[in-house]
GROMACS .gro file of C-alpha atoms in nm:
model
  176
    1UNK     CA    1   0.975  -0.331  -1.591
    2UNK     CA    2   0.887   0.075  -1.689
    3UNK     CA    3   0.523  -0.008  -1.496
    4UNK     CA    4   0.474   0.185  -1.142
    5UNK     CA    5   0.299  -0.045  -0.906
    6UNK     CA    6   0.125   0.185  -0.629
    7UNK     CA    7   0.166   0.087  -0.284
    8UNK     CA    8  -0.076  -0.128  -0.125
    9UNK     CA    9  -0.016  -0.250   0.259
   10UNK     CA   10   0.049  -0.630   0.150
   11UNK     CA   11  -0.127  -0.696   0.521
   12UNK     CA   12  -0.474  -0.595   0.326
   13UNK     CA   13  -0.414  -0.892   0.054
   14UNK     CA   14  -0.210  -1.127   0.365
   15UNK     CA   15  -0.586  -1.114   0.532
   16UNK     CA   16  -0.821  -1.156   0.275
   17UNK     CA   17  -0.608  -1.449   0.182
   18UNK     CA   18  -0.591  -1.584   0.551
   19UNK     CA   19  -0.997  -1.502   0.556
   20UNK     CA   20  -1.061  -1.723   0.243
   21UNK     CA   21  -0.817  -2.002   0.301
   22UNK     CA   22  -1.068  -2.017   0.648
   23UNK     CA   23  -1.360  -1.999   0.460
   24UNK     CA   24  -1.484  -1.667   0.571
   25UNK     CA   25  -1.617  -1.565   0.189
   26UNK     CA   26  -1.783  -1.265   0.327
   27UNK     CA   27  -1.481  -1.075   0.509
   28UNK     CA   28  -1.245  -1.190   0.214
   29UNK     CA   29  -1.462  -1.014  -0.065
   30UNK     CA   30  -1.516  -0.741   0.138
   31UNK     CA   31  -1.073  -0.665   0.137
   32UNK     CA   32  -1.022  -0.786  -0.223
   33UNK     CA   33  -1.282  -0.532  -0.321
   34UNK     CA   34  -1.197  -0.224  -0.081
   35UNK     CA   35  -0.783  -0.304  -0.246
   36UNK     CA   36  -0.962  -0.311  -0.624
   37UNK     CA   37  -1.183  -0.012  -0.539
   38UNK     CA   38  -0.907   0.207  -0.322
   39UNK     CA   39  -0.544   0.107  -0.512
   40UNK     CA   40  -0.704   0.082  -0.907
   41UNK     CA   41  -0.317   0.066  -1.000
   42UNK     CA   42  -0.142  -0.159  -0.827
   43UNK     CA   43  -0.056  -0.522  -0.913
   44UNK     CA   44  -0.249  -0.633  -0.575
   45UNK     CA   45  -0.550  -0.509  -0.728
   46UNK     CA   46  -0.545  -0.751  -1.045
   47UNK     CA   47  -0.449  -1.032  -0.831
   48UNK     CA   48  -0.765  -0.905  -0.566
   49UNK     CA   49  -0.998  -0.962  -0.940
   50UNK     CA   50  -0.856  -1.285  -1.010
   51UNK     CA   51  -0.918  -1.413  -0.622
   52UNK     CA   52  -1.295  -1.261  -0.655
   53UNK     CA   53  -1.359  -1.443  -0.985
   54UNK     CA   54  -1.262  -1.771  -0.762
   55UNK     CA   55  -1.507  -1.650  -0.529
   56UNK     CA   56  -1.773  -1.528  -0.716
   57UNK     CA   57  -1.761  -1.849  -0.926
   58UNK     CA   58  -1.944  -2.027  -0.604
   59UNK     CA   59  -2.239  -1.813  -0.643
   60UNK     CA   60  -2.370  -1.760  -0.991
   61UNK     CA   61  -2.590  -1.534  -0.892
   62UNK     CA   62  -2.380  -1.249  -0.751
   63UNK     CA   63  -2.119  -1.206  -1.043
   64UNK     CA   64  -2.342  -0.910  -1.139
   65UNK     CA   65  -2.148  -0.736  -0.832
   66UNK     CA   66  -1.824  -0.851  -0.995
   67UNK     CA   67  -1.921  -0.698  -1.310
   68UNK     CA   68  -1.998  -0.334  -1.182
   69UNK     CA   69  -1.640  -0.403  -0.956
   70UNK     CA   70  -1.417  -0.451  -1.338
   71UNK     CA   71  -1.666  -0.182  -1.532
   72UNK     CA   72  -1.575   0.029  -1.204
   73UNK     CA   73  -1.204  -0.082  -1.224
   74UNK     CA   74  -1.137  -0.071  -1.597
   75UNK     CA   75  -1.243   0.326  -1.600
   76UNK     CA   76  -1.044   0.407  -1.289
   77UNK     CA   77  -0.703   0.229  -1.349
   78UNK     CA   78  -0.439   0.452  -1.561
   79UNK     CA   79  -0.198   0.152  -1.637
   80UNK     CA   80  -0.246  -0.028  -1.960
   81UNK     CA   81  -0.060  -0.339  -1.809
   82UNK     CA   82  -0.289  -0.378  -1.554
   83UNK     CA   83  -0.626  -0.330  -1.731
   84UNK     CA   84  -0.491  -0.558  -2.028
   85UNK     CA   85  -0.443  -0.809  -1.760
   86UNK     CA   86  -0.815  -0.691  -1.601
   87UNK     CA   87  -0.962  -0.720  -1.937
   88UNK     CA   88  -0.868  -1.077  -1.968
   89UNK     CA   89  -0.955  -1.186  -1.609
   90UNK     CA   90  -1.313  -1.037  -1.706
   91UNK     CA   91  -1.406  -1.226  -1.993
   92UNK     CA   92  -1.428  -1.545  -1.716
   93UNK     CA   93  -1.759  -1.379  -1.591
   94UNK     CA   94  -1.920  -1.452  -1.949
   95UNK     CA   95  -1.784  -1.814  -1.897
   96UNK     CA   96  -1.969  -1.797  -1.547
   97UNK     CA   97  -2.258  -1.693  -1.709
   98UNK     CA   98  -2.262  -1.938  -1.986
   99UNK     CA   99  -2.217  -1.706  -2.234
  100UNK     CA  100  -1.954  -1.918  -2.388
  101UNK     CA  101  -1.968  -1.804  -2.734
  102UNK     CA  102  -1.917  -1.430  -2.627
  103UNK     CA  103  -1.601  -1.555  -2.451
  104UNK     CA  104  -1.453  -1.714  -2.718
  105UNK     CA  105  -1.479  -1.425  -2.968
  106UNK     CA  106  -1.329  -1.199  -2.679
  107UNK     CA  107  -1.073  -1.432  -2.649
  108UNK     CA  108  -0.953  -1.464  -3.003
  109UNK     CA  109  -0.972  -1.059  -2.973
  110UNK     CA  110  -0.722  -1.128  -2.738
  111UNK     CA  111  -0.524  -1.368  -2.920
  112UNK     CA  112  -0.469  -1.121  -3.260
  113UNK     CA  113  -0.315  -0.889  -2.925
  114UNK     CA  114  -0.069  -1.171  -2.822
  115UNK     CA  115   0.304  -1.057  -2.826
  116UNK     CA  116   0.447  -1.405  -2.747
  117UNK     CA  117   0.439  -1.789  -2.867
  118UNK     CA  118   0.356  -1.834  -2.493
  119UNK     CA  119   0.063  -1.571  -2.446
  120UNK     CA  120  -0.085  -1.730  -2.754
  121UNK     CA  121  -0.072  -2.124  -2.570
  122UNK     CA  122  -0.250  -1.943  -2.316
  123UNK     CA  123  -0.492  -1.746  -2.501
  124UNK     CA  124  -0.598  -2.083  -2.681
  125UNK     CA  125  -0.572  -2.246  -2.372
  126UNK     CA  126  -0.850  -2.051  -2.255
  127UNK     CA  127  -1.034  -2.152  -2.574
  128UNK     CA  128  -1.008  -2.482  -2.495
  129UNK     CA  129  -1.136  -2.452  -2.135
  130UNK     CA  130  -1.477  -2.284  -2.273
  131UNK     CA  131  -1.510  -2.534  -2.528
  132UNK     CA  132  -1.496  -2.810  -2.213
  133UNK     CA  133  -1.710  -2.583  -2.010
  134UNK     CA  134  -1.942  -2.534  -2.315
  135UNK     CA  135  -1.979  -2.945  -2.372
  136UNK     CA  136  -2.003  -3.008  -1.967
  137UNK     CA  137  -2.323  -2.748  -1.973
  138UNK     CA  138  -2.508  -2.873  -2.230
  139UNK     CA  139  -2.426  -3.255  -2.051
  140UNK     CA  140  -2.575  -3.130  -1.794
  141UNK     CA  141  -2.860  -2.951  -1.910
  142UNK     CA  142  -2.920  -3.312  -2.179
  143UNK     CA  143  -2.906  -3.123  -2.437
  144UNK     CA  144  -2.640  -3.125  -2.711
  145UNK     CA  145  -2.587  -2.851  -2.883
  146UNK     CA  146  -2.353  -2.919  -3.227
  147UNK     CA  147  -2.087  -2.623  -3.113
  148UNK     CA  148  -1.752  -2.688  -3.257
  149UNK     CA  149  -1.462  -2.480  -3.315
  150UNK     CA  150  -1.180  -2.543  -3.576
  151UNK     CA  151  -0.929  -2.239  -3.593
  152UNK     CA  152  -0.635  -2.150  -3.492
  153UNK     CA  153  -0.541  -2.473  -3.505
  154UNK     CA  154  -0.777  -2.570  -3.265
  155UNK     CA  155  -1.021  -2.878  -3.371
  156UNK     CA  156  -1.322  -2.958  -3.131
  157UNK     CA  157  -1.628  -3.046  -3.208
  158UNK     CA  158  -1.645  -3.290  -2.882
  159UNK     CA  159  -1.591  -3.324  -2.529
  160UNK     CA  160  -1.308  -3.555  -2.569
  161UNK     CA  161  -1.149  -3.357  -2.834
  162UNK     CA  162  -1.177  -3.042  -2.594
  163UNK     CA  163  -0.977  -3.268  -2.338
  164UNK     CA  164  -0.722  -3.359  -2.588
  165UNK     CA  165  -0.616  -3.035  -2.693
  166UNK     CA  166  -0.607  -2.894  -2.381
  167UNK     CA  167  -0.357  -3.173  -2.270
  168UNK     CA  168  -0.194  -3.090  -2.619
  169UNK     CA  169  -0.162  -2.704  -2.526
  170UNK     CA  170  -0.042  -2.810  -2.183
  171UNK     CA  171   0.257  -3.027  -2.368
  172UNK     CA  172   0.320  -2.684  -2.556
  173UNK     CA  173   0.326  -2.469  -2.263
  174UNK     CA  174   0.579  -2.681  -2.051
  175UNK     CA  175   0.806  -2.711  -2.359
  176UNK     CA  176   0.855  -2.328  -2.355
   0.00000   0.00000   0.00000
């Protein structure tokens, strides 16, 4: 509520939603990046990162850009709200990446932050996801890796038990 949100012209986001949602990838980057690099602190520039990370997702390859975008974004912005909320959105490019492991630990980091019951769901929410990610990867790739986790009372050390306590953690979140 005491956080200034800078002005962006809301017709900026309006078409780089209206290009993606017609499949034009290359003019939608192209305005979510000129709001991130241009308006660093306003809200329309963490919700441009979190549209790019959809994006980007679709090409491996390219989330180097995305990377120099939030290293670029993190040192410019002057709200804490918003890079909090930046920081978090990054730590999906390690999942991108496969660097599952380096996700995790930066998202219990994030969960000794947590202010409320709910961020914490969330924040082991996100735990969960990587763990699926992590088992659907090595599927993929035939091998199996023996990766489990068992804290914060989280207990996975399988694909299925990834799946149940993310539907678990859902239960949770639509409780609150």
């Amino acid at each position: 509520p005491n956080t200034f949100f800078s002005n962006v012209d809301p017709n900026v986001f309006q078409q780089a939603l209206i290009a993606e949602d017609e499949g034009d990838i290359v003019l939608a980057k192209q305005l979510y990046t000129s709001i991130v690099t241009t308006e660093p602190n306003s809200l329309y520039a963490v919700q441009s990162l979190g549209r790019l990370n959809s994006l980007y997702c679709e090409s491996p390859a390219q989330v180097g850009e995305l990377r120099a975008l939030y290293d670029s974004y993190l040192s410019t912005c002057s709200d804490n709200v918003l890079v909090q909320s930046a920081t978090n959105k990054k730590i999906m490019l390690d999942r991108f990446d496969g660097f599952f492991d380096s996700a995790i630990q930066q998202y219990e980091h994030e969960l000794l932050k947590c202010n409320s019951e709910m961020d914490s769901l969330l924040c082991l929410l996100d735990i969960a996801y990587t763990m699926q990610e992590m088992y659907y990867a090595d599927q993929s790739k035939g091998a199996y890796m023996v990766n489990s986790y068992h804290a914060h009372g989280l207990n996975i050390s399988s694909l299925k038990d990834a799946e149940q306590e993310i539907e678990q953690l859902w239960e949770a979140i639509m409780l609150k």
